[in-house]
PDB file of C-alpha atoms in Angstrom:
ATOM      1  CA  UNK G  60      89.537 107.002  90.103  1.00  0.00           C
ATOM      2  CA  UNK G  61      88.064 110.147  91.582  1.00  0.00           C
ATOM      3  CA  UNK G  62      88.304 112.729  88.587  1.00  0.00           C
ATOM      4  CA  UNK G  63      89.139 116.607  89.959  1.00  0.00           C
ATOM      5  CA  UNK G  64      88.119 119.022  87.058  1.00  0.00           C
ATOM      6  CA  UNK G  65      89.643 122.259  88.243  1.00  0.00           C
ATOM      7  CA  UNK G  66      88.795 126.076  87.030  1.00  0.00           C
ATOM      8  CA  UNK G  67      89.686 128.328  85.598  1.00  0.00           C
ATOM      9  CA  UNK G  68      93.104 127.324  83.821  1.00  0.00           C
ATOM     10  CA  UNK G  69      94.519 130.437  84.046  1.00  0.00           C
ATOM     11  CA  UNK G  70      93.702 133.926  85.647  1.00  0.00           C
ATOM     12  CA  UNK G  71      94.609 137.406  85.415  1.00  0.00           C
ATOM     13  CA  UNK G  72      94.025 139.683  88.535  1.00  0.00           C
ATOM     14  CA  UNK G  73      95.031 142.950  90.061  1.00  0.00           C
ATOM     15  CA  UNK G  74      96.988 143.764  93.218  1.00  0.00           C
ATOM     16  CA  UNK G  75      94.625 144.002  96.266  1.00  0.00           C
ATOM     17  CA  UNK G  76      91.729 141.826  94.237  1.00  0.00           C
ATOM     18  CA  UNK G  77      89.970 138.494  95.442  1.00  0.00           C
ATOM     19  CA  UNK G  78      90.497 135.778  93.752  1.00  0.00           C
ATOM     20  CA  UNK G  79      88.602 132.524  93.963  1.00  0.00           C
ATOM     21  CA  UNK G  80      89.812 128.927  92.274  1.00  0.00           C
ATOM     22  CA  UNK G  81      87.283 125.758  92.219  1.00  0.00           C
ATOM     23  CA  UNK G  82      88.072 121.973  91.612  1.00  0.00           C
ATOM     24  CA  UNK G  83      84.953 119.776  91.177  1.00  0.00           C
ATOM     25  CA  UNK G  84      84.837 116.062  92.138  1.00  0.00           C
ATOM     26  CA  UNK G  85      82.852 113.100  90.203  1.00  0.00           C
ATOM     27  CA  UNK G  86      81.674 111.820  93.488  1.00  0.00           C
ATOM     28  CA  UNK G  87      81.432 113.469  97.098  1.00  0.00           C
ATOM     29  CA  UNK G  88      84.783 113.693  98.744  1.00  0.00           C
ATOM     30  CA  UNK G  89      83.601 114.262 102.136  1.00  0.00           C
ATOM     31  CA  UNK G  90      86.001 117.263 102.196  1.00  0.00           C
ATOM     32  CA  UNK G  91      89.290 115.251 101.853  1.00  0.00           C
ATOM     33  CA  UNK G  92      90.755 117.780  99.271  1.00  0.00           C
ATOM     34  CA  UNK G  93      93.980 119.938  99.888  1.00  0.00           C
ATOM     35  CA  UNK G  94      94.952 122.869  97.815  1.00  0.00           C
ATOM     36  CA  UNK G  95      98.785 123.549  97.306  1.00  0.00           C
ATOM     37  CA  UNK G  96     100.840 126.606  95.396  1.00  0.00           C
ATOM     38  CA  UNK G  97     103.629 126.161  93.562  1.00  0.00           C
ATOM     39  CA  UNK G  98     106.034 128.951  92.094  1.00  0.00           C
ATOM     40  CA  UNK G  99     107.908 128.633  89.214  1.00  0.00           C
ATOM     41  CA  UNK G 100     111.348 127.119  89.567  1.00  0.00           C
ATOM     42  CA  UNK G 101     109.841 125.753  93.045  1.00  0.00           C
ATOM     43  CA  UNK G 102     108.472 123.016  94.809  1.00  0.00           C
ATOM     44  CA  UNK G 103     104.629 122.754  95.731  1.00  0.00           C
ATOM     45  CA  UNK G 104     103.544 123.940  99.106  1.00  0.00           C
ATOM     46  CA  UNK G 105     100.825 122.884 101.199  1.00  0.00           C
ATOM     47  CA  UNK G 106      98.625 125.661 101.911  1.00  0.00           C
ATOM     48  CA  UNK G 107      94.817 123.942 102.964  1.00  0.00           C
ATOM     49  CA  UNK G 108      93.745 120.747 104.231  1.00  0.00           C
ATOM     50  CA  UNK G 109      89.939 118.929 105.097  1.00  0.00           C
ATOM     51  CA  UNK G 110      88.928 121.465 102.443  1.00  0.00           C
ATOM     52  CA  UNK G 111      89.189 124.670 104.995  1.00  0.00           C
ATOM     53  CA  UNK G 112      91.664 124.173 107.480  1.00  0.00           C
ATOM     54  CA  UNK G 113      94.967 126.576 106.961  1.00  0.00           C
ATOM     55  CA  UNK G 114      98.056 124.853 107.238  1.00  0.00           C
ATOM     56  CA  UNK G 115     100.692 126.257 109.644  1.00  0.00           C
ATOM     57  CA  UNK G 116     102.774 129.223 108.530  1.00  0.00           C
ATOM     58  CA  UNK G 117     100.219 129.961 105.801  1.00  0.00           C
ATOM     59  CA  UNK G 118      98.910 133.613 105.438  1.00  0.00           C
ATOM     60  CA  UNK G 119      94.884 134.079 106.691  1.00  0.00           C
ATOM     61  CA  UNK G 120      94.141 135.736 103.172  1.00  0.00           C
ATOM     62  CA  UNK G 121      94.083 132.555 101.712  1.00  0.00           C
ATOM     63  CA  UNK G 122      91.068 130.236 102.938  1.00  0.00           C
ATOM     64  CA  UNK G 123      89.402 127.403 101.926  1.00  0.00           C
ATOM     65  CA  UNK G 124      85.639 126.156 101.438  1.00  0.00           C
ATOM     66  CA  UNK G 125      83.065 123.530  99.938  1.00  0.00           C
ATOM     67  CA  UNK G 126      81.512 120.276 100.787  1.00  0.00           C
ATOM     68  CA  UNK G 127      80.381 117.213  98.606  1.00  0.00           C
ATOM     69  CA  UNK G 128      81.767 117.638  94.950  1.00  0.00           C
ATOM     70  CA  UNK G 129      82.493 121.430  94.808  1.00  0.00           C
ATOM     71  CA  UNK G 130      85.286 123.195  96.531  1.00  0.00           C
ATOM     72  CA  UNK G 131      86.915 126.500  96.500  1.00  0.00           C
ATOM     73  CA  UNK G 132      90.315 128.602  97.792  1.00  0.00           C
ATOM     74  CA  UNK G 133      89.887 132.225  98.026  1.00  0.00           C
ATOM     75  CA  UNK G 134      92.681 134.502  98.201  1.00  0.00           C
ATOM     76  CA  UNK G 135      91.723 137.863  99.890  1.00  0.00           C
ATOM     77  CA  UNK G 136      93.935 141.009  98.875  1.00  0.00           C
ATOM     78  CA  UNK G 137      96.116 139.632  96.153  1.00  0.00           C
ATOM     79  CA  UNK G 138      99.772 140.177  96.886  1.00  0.00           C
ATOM     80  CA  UNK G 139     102.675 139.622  94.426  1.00  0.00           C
ATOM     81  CA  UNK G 140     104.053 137.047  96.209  1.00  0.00           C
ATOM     82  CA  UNK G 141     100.663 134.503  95.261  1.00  0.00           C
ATOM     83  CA  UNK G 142     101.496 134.648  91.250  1.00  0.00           C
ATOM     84  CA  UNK G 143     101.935 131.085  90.908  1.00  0.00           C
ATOM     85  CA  UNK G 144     100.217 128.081  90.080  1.00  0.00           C
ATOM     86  CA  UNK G 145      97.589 126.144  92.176  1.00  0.00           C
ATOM     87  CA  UNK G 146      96.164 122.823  92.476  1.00  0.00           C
ATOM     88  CA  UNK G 147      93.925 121.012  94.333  1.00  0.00           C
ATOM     89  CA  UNK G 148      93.721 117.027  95.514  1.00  0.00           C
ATOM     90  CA  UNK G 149      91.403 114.613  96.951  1.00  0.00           C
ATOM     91  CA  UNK G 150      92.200 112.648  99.389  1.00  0.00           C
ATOM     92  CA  UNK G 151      88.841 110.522 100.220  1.00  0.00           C
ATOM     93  CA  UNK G 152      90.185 107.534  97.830  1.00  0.00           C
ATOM     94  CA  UNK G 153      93.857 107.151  96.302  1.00  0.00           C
ATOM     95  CA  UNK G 154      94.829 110.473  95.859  1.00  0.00           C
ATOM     96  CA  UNK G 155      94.197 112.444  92.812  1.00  0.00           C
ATOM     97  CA  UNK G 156      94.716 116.017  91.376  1.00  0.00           C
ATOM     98  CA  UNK G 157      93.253 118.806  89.511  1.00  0.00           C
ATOM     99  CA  UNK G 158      95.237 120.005  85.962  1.00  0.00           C
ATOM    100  CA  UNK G 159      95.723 123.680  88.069  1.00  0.00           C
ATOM    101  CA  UNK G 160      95.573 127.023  87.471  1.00  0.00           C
ATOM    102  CA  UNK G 161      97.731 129.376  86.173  1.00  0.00           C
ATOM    103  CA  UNK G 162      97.531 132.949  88.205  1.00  0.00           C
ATOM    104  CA  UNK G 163      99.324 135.878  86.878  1.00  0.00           C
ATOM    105  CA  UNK G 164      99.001 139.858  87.830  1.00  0.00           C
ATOM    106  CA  UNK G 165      97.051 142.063  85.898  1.00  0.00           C
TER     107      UNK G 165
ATOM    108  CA  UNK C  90     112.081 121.894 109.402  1.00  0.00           C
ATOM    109  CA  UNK C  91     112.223 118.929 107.417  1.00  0.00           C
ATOM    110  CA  UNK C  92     114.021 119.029 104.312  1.00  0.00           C
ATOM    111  CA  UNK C  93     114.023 116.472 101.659  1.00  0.00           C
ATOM    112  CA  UNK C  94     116.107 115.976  98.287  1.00  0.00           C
ATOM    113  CA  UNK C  95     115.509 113.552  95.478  1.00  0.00           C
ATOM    114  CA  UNK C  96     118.543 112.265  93.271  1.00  0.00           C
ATOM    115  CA  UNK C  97     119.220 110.225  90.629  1.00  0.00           C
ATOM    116  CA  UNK C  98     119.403 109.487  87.138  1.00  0.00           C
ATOM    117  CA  UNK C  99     118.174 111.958  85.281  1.00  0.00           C
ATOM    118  CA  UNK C 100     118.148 109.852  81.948  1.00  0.00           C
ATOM    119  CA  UNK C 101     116.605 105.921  81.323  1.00  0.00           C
ATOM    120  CA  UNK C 102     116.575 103.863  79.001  1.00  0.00           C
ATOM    121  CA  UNK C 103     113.158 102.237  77.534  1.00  0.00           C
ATOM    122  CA  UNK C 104     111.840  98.916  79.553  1.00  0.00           C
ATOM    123  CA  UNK C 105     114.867  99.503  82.010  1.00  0.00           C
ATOM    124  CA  UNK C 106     113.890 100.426  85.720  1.00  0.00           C
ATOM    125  CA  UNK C 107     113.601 103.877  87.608  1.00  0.00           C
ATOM    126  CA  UNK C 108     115.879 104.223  90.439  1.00  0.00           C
ATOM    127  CA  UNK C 109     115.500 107.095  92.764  1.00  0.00           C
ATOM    128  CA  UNK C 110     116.693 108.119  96.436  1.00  0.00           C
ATOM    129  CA  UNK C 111     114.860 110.532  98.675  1.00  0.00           C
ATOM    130  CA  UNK C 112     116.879 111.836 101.693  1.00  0.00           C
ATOM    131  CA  UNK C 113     115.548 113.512 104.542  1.00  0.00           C
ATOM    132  CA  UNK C 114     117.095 115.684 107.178  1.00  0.00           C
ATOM    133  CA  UNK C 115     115.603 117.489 110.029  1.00  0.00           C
ATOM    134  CA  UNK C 116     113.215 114.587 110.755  1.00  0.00           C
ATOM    135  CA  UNK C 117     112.876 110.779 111.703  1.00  0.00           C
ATOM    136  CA  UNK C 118     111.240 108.453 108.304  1.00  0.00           C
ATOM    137  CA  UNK C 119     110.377 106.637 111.148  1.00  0.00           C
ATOM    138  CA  UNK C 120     107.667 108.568 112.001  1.00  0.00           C
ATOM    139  CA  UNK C 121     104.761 110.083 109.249  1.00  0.00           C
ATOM    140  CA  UNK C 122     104.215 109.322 105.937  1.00  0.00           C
ATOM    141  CA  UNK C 123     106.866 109.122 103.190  1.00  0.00           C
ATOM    142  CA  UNK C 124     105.998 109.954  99.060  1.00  0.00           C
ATOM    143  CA  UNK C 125     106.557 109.982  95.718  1.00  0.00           C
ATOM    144  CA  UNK C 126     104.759 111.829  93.346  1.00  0.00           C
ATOM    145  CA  UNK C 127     105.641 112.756  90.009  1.00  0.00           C
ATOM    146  CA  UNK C 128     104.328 115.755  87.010  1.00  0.00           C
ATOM    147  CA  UNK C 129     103.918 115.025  83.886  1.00  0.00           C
ATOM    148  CA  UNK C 130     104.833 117.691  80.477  1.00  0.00           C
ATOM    149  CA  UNK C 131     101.832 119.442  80.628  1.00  0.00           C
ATOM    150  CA  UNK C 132     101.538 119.624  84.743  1.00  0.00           C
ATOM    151  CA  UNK C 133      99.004 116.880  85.239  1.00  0.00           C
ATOM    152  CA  UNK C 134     100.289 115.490  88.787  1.00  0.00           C
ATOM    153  CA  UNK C 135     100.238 111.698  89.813  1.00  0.00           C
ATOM    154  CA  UNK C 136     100.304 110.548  93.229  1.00  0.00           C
ATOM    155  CA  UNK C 137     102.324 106.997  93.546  1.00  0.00           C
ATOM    156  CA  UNK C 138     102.269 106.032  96.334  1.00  0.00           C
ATOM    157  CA  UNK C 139     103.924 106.179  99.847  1.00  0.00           C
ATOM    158  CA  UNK C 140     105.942 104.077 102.666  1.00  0.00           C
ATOM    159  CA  UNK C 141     105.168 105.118 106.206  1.00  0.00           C
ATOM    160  CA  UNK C 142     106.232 104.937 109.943  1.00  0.00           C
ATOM    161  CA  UNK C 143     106.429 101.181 110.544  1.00  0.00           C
ATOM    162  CA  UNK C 144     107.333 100.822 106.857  1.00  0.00           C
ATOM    163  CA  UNK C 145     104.358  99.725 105.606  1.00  0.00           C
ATOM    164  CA  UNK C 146     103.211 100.755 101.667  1.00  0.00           C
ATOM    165  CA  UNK C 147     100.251 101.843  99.660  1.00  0.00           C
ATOM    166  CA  UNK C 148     100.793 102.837  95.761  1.00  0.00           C
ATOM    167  CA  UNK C 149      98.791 104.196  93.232  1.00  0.00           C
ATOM    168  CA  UNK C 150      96.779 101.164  91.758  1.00  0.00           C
ATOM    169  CA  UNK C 151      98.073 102.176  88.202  1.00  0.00           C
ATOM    170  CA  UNK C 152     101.218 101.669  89.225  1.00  0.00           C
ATOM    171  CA  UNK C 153     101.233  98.586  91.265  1.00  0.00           C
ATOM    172  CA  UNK C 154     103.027  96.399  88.903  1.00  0.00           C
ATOM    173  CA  UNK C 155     105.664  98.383  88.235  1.00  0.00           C
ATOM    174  CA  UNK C 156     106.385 100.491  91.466  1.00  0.00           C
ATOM    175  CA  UNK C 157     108.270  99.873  94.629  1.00  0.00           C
ATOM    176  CA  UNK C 158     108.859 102.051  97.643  1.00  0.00           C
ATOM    177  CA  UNK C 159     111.866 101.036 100.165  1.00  0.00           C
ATOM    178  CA  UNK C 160     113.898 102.466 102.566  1.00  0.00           C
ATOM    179  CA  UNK C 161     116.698 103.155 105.489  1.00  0.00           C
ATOM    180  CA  UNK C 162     116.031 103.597 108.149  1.00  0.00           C
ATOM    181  CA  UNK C 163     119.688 103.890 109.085  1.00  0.00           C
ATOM    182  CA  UNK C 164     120.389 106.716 106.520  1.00  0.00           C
ATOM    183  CA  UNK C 165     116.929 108.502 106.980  1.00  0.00           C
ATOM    184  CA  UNK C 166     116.605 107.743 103.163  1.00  0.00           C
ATOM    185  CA  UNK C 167     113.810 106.196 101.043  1.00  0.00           C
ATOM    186  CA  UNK C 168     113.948 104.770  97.717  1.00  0.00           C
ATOM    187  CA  UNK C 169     111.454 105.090  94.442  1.00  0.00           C
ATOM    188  CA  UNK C 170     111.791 102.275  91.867  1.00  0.00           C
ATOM    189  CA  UNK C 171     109.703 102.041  88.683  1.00  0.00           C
ATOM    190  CA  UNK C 172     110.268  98.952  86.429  1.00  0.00           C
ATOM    191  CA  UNK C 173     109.764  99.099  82.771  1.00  0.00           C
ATOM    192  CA  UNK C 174     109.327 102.440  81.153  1.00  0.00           C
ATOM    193  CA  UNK C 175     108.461 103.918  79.032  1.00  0.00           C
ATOM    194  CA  UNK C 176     108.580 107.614  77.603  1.00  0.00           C
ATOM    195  CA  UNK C 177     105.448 108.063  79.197  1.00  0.00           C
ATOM    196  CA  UNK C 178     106.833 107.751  82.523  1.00  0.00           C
ATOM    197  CA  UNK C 179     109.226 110.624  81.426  1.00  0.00           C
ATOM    198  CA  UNK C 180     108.638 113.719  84.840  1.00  0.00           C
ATOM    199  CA  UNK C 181     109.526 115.724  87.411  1.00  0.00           C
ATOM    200  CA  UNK C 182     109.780 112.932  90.103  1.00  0.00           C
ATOM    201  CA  UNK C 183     109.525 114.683  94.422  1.00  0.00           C
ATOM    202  CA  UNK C 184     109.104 112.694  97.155  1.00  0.00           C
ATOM    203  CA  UNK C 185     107.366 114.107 100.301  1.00  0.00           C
ATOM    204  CA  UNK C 186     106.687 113.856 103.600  1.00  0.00           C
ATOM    205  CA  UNK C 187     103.282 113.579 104.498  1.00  0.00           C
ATOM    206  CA  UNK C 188     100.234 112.877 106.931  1.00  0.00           C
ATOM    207  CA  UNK C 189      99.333 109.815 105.027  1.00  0.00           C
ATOM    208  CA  UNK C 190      97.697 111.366 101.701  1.00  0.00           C
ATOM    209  CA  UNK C 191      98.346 115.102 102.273  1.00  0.00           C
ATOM    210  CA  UNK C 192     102.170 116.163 101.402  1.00  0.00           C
ATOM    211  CA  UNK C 193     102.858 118.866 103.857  1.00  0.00           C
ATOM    212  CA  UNK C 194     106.854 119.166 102.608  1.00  0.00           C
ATOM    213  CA  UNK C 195     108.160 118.690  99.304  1.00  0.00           C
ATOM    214  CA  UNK C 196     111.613 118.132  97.376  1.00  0.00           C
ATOM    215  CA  UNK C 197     112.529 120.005  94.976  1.00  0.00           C
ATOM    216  CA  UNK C 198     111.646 118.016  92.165  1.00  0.00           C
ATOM    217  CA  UNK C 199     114.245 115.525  89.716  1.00  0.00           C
ATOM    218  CA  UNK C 200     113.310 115.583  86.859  1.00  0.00           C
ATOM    219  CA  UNK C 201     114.190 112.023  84.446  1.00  0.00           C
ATOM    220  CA  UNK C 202     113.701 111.521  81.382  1.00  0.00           C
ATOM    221  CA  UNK C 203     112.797 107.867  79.331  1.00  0.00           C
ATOM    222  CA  UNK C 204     114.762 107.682  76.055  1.00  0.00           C
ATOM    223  CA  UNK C 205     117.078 105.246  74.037  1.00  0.00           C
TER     224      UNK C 205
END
């Protein structure tokens, strides 16, 4: 199995703020990773896909980047509506997740 | 917009099998990729596999044993079965449509739980 170490576990930031999440592989995943958001009480959403592309409907402050083992989602301009949790998974072999992180407003 | 919604049991017994139904509306299971995936207590997320277009399967190799992943096509449903449990397989259970290995829509989530 392809082990995703994800970090941080949980983070604190401020309206307006950038915010960056990374997930780590144990071998190159030749950018087969999605990120996804899920909000308590709700179901996951899809947000990226092949690491950087945005998945329809999803807002442009949210973007994704990395190649090899090391990956990252950004969210530009923190709104109130992103408190929630996010994970990421590979895709390159039988599909695997990060443990996610936890972000909450400051 | 697709829309999909798990039910079942939300309570089995030890070494007795997980039966779950999956039903779609808004699109065809006979096109795209059709999932299960289940969180543990504690959020860690498994992927278990999938049935797709031409009904077809793939499943998590930790699972192949145990797992099996039907459907109709007739109803627009798909089915999740797990044989012997065990309190570890106690989680939120959502099945989801995807492209192959990325779940673009998502139930809402059953949760079942493994005790005598």
């Amino acid at each position: 199995d392809i082990q995703m170490t994800q970090s941080p576990a949980s983070l604190s930031a401020s309206l307006g703020e950038t915010v960056t999440i990374e997930c780590r592989a144990s071998e190159d995943i030749y950018n087969g990773l999605a990120w996804y958001q899920q909000k308590p009480g709700k179901s996951p959403q899809l947000l990226i896909y092949n690491a950087n592309s945005l998945h329809t409907g999803v807002p442009s402050r949210f973007s994704g980047s990395g190649s090899g083992t090391q990956y990252s989602l950004k969210i530009n301009s923190l709104q109130s509506e992103d408190v929630a949790s996010y994970f990421c998974q590979q895709y390159y072999d039988y599909p695997t997740f990060g443990a996610g992180t936890k972000l909450e407003l400051k | 917009e697709v829309q999909l919604q798990e039910s079942g049991p939300g309570l089995v017994k030890p070494s007795q099998s997980l039966s779950l139904t999956c039903s779609v509306t808004g699109y065809s299971i006979t096109s795209n990729y059709w999932g299960w995936i289940r969180k543990f207590p504690g959020n860690k997320m498994e992927w278990m596999g999938y049935i797709s277009y031409s009904g077809s399967t793939s499943y998590n190799p930790s699972l192949k044993s145990r797992i099996s992943i039907t459907r109709d096509t007739s109803k627009n449903q798909f089915f999740l079965q797990l044989n012997s449990v065990t309190t570890e397989d106690t989680a939120t259970y959502y099945c989801a449509s995807s492209y192959r290995y990325v779940m673009d829509a998502w139930g809402q989530g059953a949760s079942v739980t493994v005790s005598s």
